[in-house]
Amino acid sequence: MVNSALLDVVGLFLFIMFLAAIWVPLCYIVRRSTEMTSPQDDRRRAEEIASIGERVLDFFRPPSESIKNYLLQYLAVTAAVPCSWCHIAMCCPIPCLCLTTARDTLSKTMYVVTDRNFYVQVDIEEQSALCSSLASQVSASIPLAEITY
């Protein structure tokens, strides 16, 4: 007869290894640094996005720390719900692709404020396996007159 304490220790060890196999790749994706462009390149890109005759007042990209916090929120939700752990383990490549796609999309997003419009531009250079239907450029604009406080 095997000692039940030994079975508990082995079970705990296997459970910890199981969780490590899931969370290590996900945490690696979150912690991996995003590619940031230089301010000169961002200025040039902002002027390309703005319509002819508009003056660029400001432009910005989400900071890498904000991108990391956004991705950590996804991990916190999945970690807080133990019943989702087995599904994440079985489908581990899907959360990895989701996090990679979200990180890449957020790091390629640029917001431009001109004297007439507010623009949001997402430059996706390579197609993701998860979101292959995305266009290479996604953009939207709204006139400043329509923005209220």
JSON list of C-alpha atoms in Angstrom, two decimals:
[
{"chain": "A", "resi": 1, "resn": "MET", "atom": "CA", "xyz": [0.00, 0.00, 0.00]},
{"chain": "A", "resi": 2, "resn": "VAL", "atom": "CA", "xyz": [1.38, 3.38, -1.02]},
{"chain": "A", "resi": 3, "resn": "ASN", "atom": "CA", "xyz": [1.49, 6.08, 1.60]},
{"chain": "A", "resi": 4, "resn": "SER", "atom": "CA", "xyz": [-1.24, 8.69, 0.96]},
{"chain": "A", "resi": 5, "resn": "ALA", "atom": "CA", "xyz": [1.10, 11.53, 1.93]},
{"chain": "A", "resi": 6, "resn": "LEU", "atom": "CA", "xyz": [3.48, 10.43, -0.83]},
{"chain": "A", "resi": 7, "resn": "LEU", "atom": "CA", "xyz": [0.61, 10.44, -3.32]},
{"chain": "A", "resi": 8, "resn": "ASP", "atom": "CA", "xyz": [-0.36, 13.95, -2.19]},
{"chain": "A", "resi": 9, "resn": "VAL", "atom": "CA", "xyz": [3.21, 15.20, -2.71]},
{"chain": "A", "resi": 10, "resn": "VAL", "atom": "CA", "xyz": [3.47, 13.56, -6.14]},
{"chain": "A", "resi": 11, "resn": "GLY", "atom": "CA", "xyz": [0.06, 14.92, -7.11]},
{"chain": "A", "resi": 12, "resn": "LEU", "atom": "CA", "xyz": [1.02, 18.43, -6.01]},
{"chain": "A", "resi": 13, "resn": "PHE", "atom": "CA", "xyz": [4.30, 18.20, -7.91]},
{"chain": "A", "resi": 14, "resn": "LEU", "atom": "CA", "xyz": [2.52, 17.07, -11.10]},
{"chain": "A", "resi": 15, "resn": "PHE", "atom": "CA", "xyz": [-0.05, 19.85, -10.69]},
{"chain": "A", "resi": 16, "resn": "ILE", "atom": "CA", "xyz": [2.70, 22.49, -10.34]},
{"chain": "A", "resi": 17, "resn": "MET", "atom": "CA", "xyz": [4.52, 21.11, -13.40]},
{"chain": "A", "resi": 18, "resn": "PHE", "atom": "CA", "xyz": [1.23, 21.16, -15.32]},
{"chain": "A", "resi": 19, "resn": "LEU", "atom": "CA", "xyz": [0.64, 24.82, -14.47]},
{"chain": "A", "resi": 20, "resn": "ALA", "atom": "CA", "xyz": [4.24, 25.72, -15.29]},
{"chain": "A", "resi": 21, "resn": "ALA", "atom": "CA", "xyz": [3.89, 24.14, -18.72]},
{"chain": "A", "resi": 22, "resn": "ILE", "atom": "CA", "xyz": [0.90, 26.41, -19.37]},
{"chain": "A", "resi": 23, "resn": "TRP", "atom": "CA", "xyz": [1.96, 29.69, -17.81]},
{"chain": "A", "resi": 24, "resn": "VAL", "atom": "CA", "xyz": [5.63, 29.83, -18.80]},
{"chain": "A", "resi": 25, "resn": "PRO", "atom": "CA", "xyz": [4.94, 30.33, -22.54]},
{"chain": "A", "resi": 26, "resn": "LEU", "atom": "CA", "xyz": [2.12, 32.79, -21.83]},
{"chain": "A", "resi": 27, "resn": "CYS", "atom": "CA", "xyz": [4.25, 34.85, -19.45]},
{"chain": "A", "resi": 28, "resn": "TYR", "atom": "CA", "xyz": [7.13, 34.82, -21.93]},
{"chain": "A", "resi": 29, "resn": "ILE", "atom": "CA", "xyz": [4.87, 36.36, -24.58]},
{"chain": "A", "resi": 30, "resn": "VAL", "atom": "CA", "xyz": [3.74, 39.08, -22.18]},
{"chain": "A", "resi": 31, "resn": "ARG", "atom": "CA", "xyz": [7.25, 39.93, -21.00]},
{"chain": "A", "resi": 32, "resn": "ARG", "atom": "CA", "xyz": [8.80, 39.94, -24.47]},
{"chain": "A", "resi": 33, "resn": "SER", "atom": "CA", "xyz": [9.53, 43.51, -25.45]},
{"chain": "A", "resi": 34, "resn": "THR", "atom": "CA", "xyz": [7.60, 45.19, -28.22]},
{"chain": "A", "resi": 35, "resn": "GLU", "atom": "CA", "xyz": [9.29, 46.92, -31.11]},
{"chain": "A", "resi": 36, "resn": "MET", "atom": "CA", "xyz": [9.00, 50.65, -30.74]},
{"chain": "A", "resi": 37, "resn": "THR", "atom": "CA", "xyz": [9.70, 53.10, -33.53]},
{"chain": "A", "resi": 38, "resn": "SER", "atom": "CA", "xyz": [11.67, 56.30, -33.26]},
{"chain": "A", "resi": 39, "resn": "PRO", "atom": "CA", "xyz": [9.86, 59.63, -32.72]},
{"chain": "A", "resi": 40, "resn": "GLN", "atom": "CA", "xyz": [11.10, 60.85, -36.13]},
{"chain": "A", "resi": 41, "resn": "ASP", "atom": "CA", "xyz": [9.51, 57.85, -37.86]},
{"chain": "A", "resi": 42, "resn": "ASP", "atom": "CA", "xyz": [6.32, 58.39, -35.87]},
{"chain": "A", "resi": 43, "resn": "ARG", "atom": "CA", "xyz": [6.23, 62.08, -36.87]},
{"chain": "A", "resi": 44, "resn": "ARG", "atom": "CA", "xyz": [6.67, 61.17, -40.54]},
{"chain": "A", "resi": 45, "resn": "ARG", "atom": "CA", "xyz": [3.96, 58.50, -40.31]},
{"chain": "A", "resi": 46, "resn": "ALA", "atom": "CA", "xyz": [1.58, 60.92, -38.54]},
{"chain": "A", "resi": 47, "resn": "GLU", "atom": "CA", "xyz": [2.00, 63.43, -41.37]},
{"chain": "A", "resi": 48, "resn": "GLU", "atom": "CA", "xyz": [1.26, 60.68, -43.90]},
{"chain": "A", "resi": 49, "resn": "ILE", "atom": "CA", "xyz": [-1.94, 59.73, -42.03]},
{"chain": "A", "resi": 50, "resn": "ALA", "atom": "CA", "xyz": [-3.25, 63.30, -41.81]},
{"chain": "A", "resi": 51, "resn": "SER", "atom": "CA", "xyz": [-5.23, 64.63, -44.75]},
{"chain": "A", "resi": 52, "resn": "ILE", "atom": "CA", "xyz": [-3.84, 67.34, -47.00]},
{"chain": "A", "resi": 53, "resn": "GLY", "atom": "CA", "xyz": [-4.12, 70.74, -45.37]},
{"chain": "A", "resi": 54, "resn": "GLU", "atom": "CA", "xyz": [-4.32, 69.42, -41.82]},
{"chain": "A", "resi": 55, "resn": "ARG", "atom": "CA", "xyz": [-1.74, 70.31, -39.21]},
{"chain": "A", "resi": 56, "resn": "VAL", "atom": "CA", "xyz": [-0.59, 67.52, -36.88]},
{"chain": "A", "resi": 57, "resn": "LEU", "atom": "CA", "xyz": [-1.02, 68.66, -33.28]},
{"chain": "A", "resi": 58, "resn": "ASP", "atom": "CA", "xyz": [0.01, 65.47, -31.51]},
{"chain": "A", "resi": 59, "resn": "PHE", "atom": "CA", "xyz": [0.62, 61.79, -32.11]},
{"chain": "A", "resi": 60, "resn": "PHE", "atom": "CA", "xyz": [1.25, 58.90, -29.78]},
{"chain": "A", "resi": 61, "resn": "ARG", "atom": "CA", "xyz": [1.45, 55.14, -29.49]},
{"chain": "A", "resi": 62, "resn": "PRO", "atom": "CA", "xyz": [0.47, 53.04, -26.49]},
{"chain": "A", "resi": 63, "resn": "PRO", "atom": "CA", "xyz": [3.48, 52.79, -24.17]},
{"chain": "A", "resi": 64, "resn": "SER", "atom": "CA", "xyz": [5.03, 49.34, -23.82]},
{"chain": "A", "resi": 65, "resn": "GLU", "atom": "CA", "xyz": [4.12, 49.27, -20.11]},
{"chain": "A", "resi": 66, "resn": "SER", "atom": "CA", "xyz": [0.43, 49.79, -20.97]},
{"chain": "A", "resi": 67, "resn": "ILE", "atom": "CA", "xyz": [0.59, 46.99, -23.54]},
{"chain": "A", "resi": 68, "resn": "LYS", "atom": "CA", "xyz": [2.13, 44.69, -20.94]},
{"chain": "A", "resi": 69, "resn": "ASN", "atom": "CA", "xyz": [-0.57, 45.59, -18.39]},
{"chain": "A", "resi": 70, "resn": "TYR", "atom": "CA", "xyz": [-3.30, 44.88, -20.95]},
{"chain": "A", "resi": 71, "resn": "LEU", "atom": "CA", "xyz": [-1.87, 41.43, -21.65]},
{"chain": "A", "resi": 72, "resn": "LEU", "atom": "CA", "xyz": [-1.46, 40.71, -17.93]},
{"chain": "A", "resi": 73, "resn": "GLN", "atom": "CA", "xyz": [-5.18, 41.43, -17.44]},
{"chain": "A", "resi": 74, "resn": "TYR", "atom": "CA", "xyz": [-5.93, 38.58, -19.82]},
{"chain": "A", "resi": 75, "resn": "LEU", "atom": "CA", "xyz": [-3.68, 36.24, -17.85]},
{"chain": "A", "resi": 76, "resn": "ALA", "atom": "CA", "xyz": [-5.14, 37.38, -14.52]},
{"chain": "A", "resi": 77, "resn": "VAL", "atom": "CA", "xyz": [-8.67, 36.54, -15.63]},
{"chain": "A", "resi": 78, "resn": "THR", "atom": "CA", "xyz": [-7.69, 33.07, -16.82]},
{"chain": "A", "resi": 79, "resn": "ALA", "atom": "CA", "xyz": [-5.62, 32.42, -13.69]},
{"chain": "A", "resi": 80, "resn": "ALA", "atom": "CA", "xyz": [-8.47, 33.48, -11.41]},
{"chain": "A", "resi": 81, "resn": "VAL", "atom": "CA", "xyz": [-10.86, 30.91, -12.85]},
{"chain": "A", "resi": 82, "resn": "PRO", "atom": "CA", "xyz": [-9.51, 27.44, -12.03]},
{"chain": "A", "resi": 83, "resn": "CYS", "atom": "CA", "xyz": [-12.15, 25.70, -14.16]},
{"chain": "A", "resi": 84, "resn": "SER", "atom": "CA", "xyz": [-10.55, 27.27, -17.26]},
{"chain": "A", "resi": 85, "resn": "TRP", "atom": "CA", "xyz": [-7.09, 25.84, -16.55]},
{"chain": "A", "resi": 86, "resn": "CYS", "atom": "CA", "xyz": [-7.70, 22.48, -18.21]},
{"chain": "A", "resi": 87, "resn": "HIS", "atom": "CA", "xyz": [-9.10, 24.18, -21.33]},
{"chain": "A", "resi": 88, "resn": "ILE", "atom": "CA", "xyz": [-6.10, 26.48, -21.52]},
{"chain": "A", "resi": 89, "resn": "ALA", "atom": "CA", "xyz": [-3.79, 23.50, -21.15]},
{"chain": "A", "resi": 90, "resn": "MET", "atom": "CA", "xyz": [-5.48, 21.62, -23.98]},
{"chain": "A", "resi": 91, "resn": "CYS", "atom": "CA", "xyz": [-5.63, 24.69, -26.21]},
{"chain": "A", "resi": 92, "resn": "CYS", "atom": "CA", "xyz": [-2.39, 26.39, -25.13]},
{"chain": "A", "resi": 93, "resn": "PRO", "atom": "CA", "xyz": [-1.40, 27.51, -28.66]},
{"chain": "A", "resi": 94, "resn": "ILE", "atom": "CA", "xyz": [-4.62, 29.53, -29.01]},
{"chain": "A", "resi": 95, "resn": "PRO", "atom": "CA", "xyz": [-4.02, 31.81, -25.97]},
{"chain": "A", "resi": 96, "resn": "CYS", "atom": "CA", "xyz": [-0.40, 32.17, -27.10]},
{"chain": "A", "resi": 97, "resn": "LEU", "atom": "CA", "xyz": [-1.56, 33.31, -30.55]},
{"chain": "A", "resi": 98, "resn": "CYS", "atom": "CA", "xyz": [-4.16, 35.62, -29.00]},
{"chain": "A", "resi": 99, "resn": "LEU", "atom": "CA", "xyz": [-1.56, 37.29, -26.79]},
{"chain": "A", "resi": 100, "resn": "THR", "atom": "CA", "xyz": [0.95, 37.58, -29.64]},
{"chain": "A", "resi": 101, "resn": "THR", "atom": "CA", "xyz": [-1.65, 39.10, -31.97]},
{"chain": "A", "resi": 102, "resn": "ALA", "atom": "CA", "xyz": [-2.88, 41.53, -29.31]},
{"chain": "A", "resi": 103, "resn": "ARG", "atom": "CA", "xyz": [0.68, 42.61, -28.45]},
{"chain": "A", "resi": 104, "resn": "ASP", "atom": "CA", "xyz": [1.62, 43.13, -32.09]},
{"chain": "A", "resi": 105, "resn": "THR", "atom": "CA", "xyz": [-1.60, 45.01, -32.88]},
{"chain": "A", "resi": 106, "resn": "LEU", "atom": "CA", "xyz": [-1.28, 47.32, -29.88]},
{"chain": "A", "resi": 107, "resn": "SER", "atom": "CA", "xyz": [2.36, 48.07, -30.61]},
{"chain": "A", "resi": 108, "resn": "LYS", "atom": "CA", "xyz": [1.48, 49.01, -34.23]},
{"chain": "A", "resi": 109, "resn": "THR", "atom": "CA", "xyz": [-1.41, 51.32, -33.26]},
{"chain": "A", "resi": 110, "resn": "MET", "atom": "CA", "xyz": [-0.90, 55.06, -33.66]},
{"chain": "A", "resi": 111, "resn": "TYR", "atom": "CA", "xyz": [-3.21, 57.88, -32.59]},
{"chain": "A", "resi": 112, "resn": "VAL", "atom": "CA", "xyz": [-2.95, 61.18, -34.44]},
{"chain": "A", "resi": 113, "resn": "VAL", "atom": "CA", "xyz": [-4.65, 64.45, -33.46]},
{"chain": "A", "resi": 114, "resn": "THR", "atom": "CA", "xyz": [-4.82, 67.14, -36.12]},
{"chain": "A", "resi": 115, "resn": "ASP", "atom": "CA", "xyz": [-6.50, 70.54, -36.11]},
{"chain": "A", "resi": 116, "resn": "ARG", "atom": "CA", "xyz": [-9.65, 68.95, -37.68]},
{"chain": "A", "resi": 117, "resn": "ASN", "atom": "CA", "xyz": [-9.68, 65.18, -37.02]},
{"chain": "A", "resi": 118, "resn": "PHE", "atom": "CA", "xyz": [-8.67, 62.42, -34.64]},
{"chain": "A", "resi": 119, "resn": "TYR", "atom": "CA", "xyz": [-7.14, 59.39, -36.42]},
{"chain": "A", "resi": 120, "resn": "VAL", "atom": "CA", "xyz": [-6.48, 55.83, -35.28]},
{"chain": "A", "resi": 121, "resn": "GLN", "atom": "CA", "xyz": [-4.13, 53.86, -37.53]},
{"chain": "A", "resi": 122, "resn": "VAL", "atom": "CA", "xyz": [-3.04, 50.22, -37.13]},
{"chain": "A", "resi": 123, "resn": "ASP", "atom": "CA", "xyz": [-0.21, 49.09, -39.40]},
{"chain": "A", "resi": 124, "resn": "ILE", "atom": "CA", "xyz": [-0.07, 45.32, -39.48]},
{"chain": "A", "resi": 125, "resn": "GLU", "atom": "CA", "xyz": [2.96, 44.21, -41.47]},
{"chain": "A", "resi": 126, "resn": "GLU", "atom": "CA", "xyz": [2.59, 40.46, -41.24]},
{"chain": "A", "resi": 127, "resn": "GLN", "atom": "CA", "xyz": [-0.51, 38.34, -41.06]},
{"chain": "A", "resi": 128, "resn": "SER", "atom": "CA", "xyz": [-1.15, 36.37, -37.91]},
{"chain": "A", "resi": 129, "resn": "ALA", "atom": "CA", "xyz": [-2.22, 32.76, -38.08]},
{"chain": "A", "resi": 130, "resn": "LEU", "atom": "CA", "xyz": [-5.13, 33.65, -35.81]},
{"chain": "A", "resi": 131, "resn": "CYS", "atom": "CA", "xyz": [-6.32, 36.79, -37.61]},
{"chain": "A", "resi": 132, "resn": "SER", "atom": "CA", "xyz": [-5.48, 36.17, -41.24]},
{"chain": "A", "resi": 133, "resn": "SER", "atom": "CA", "xyz": [-8.48, 38.20, -42.40]},
{"chain": "A", "resi": 134, "resn": "LEU", "atom": "CA", "xyz": [-7.11, 41.50, -41.10]},
{"chain": "A", "resi": 135, "resn": "ALA", "atom": "CA", "xyz": [-6.12, 44.01, -43.72]},
{"chain": "A", "resi": 136, "resn": "SER", "atom": "CA", "xyz": [-2.60, 45.34, -43.78]},
{"chain": "A", "resi": 137, "resn": "GLN", "atom": "CA", "xyz": [-3.86, 48.77, -42.69]},
{"chain": "A", "resi": 138, "resn": "VAL", "atom": "CA", "xyz": [-6.85, 49.49, -40.51]},
{"chain": "A", "resi": 139, "resn": "SER", "atom": "CA", "xyz": [-7.74, 53.11, -39.93]},
{"chain": "A", "resi": 140, "resn": "ALA", "atom": "CA", "xyz": [-10.54, 55.28, -38.62]},
{"chain": "A", "resi": 141, "resn": "SER", "atom": "CA", "xyz": [-11.07, 58.98, -38.16]},
{"chain": "A", "resi": 142, "resn": "ILE", "atom": "CA", "xyz": [-13.58, 61.22, -36.45]},
{"chain": "A", "resi": 143, "resn": "PRO", "atom": "CA", "xyz": [-13.93, 64.98, -36.79]},
{"chain": "A", "resi": 144, "resn": "LEU", "atom": "CA", "xyz": [-12.97, 66.91, -33.66]},
{"chain": "A", "resi": 145, "resn": "ALA", "atom": "CA", "xyz": [-16.29, 68.77, -33.83]},
{"chain": "A", "resi": 146, "resn": "GLU", "atom": "CA", "xyz": [-18.11, 65.48, -33.07]},
{"chain": "A", "resi": 147, "resn": "ILE", "atom": "CA", "xyz": [-16.07, 64.77, -29.93]},
{"chain": "A", "resi": 148, "resn": "THR", "atom": "CA", "xyz": [-17.75, 66.07, -26.79]},
{"chain": "A", "resi": 149, "resn": "TYR", "atom": "CA", "xyz": [-16.62, 66.01, -23.20]}
]
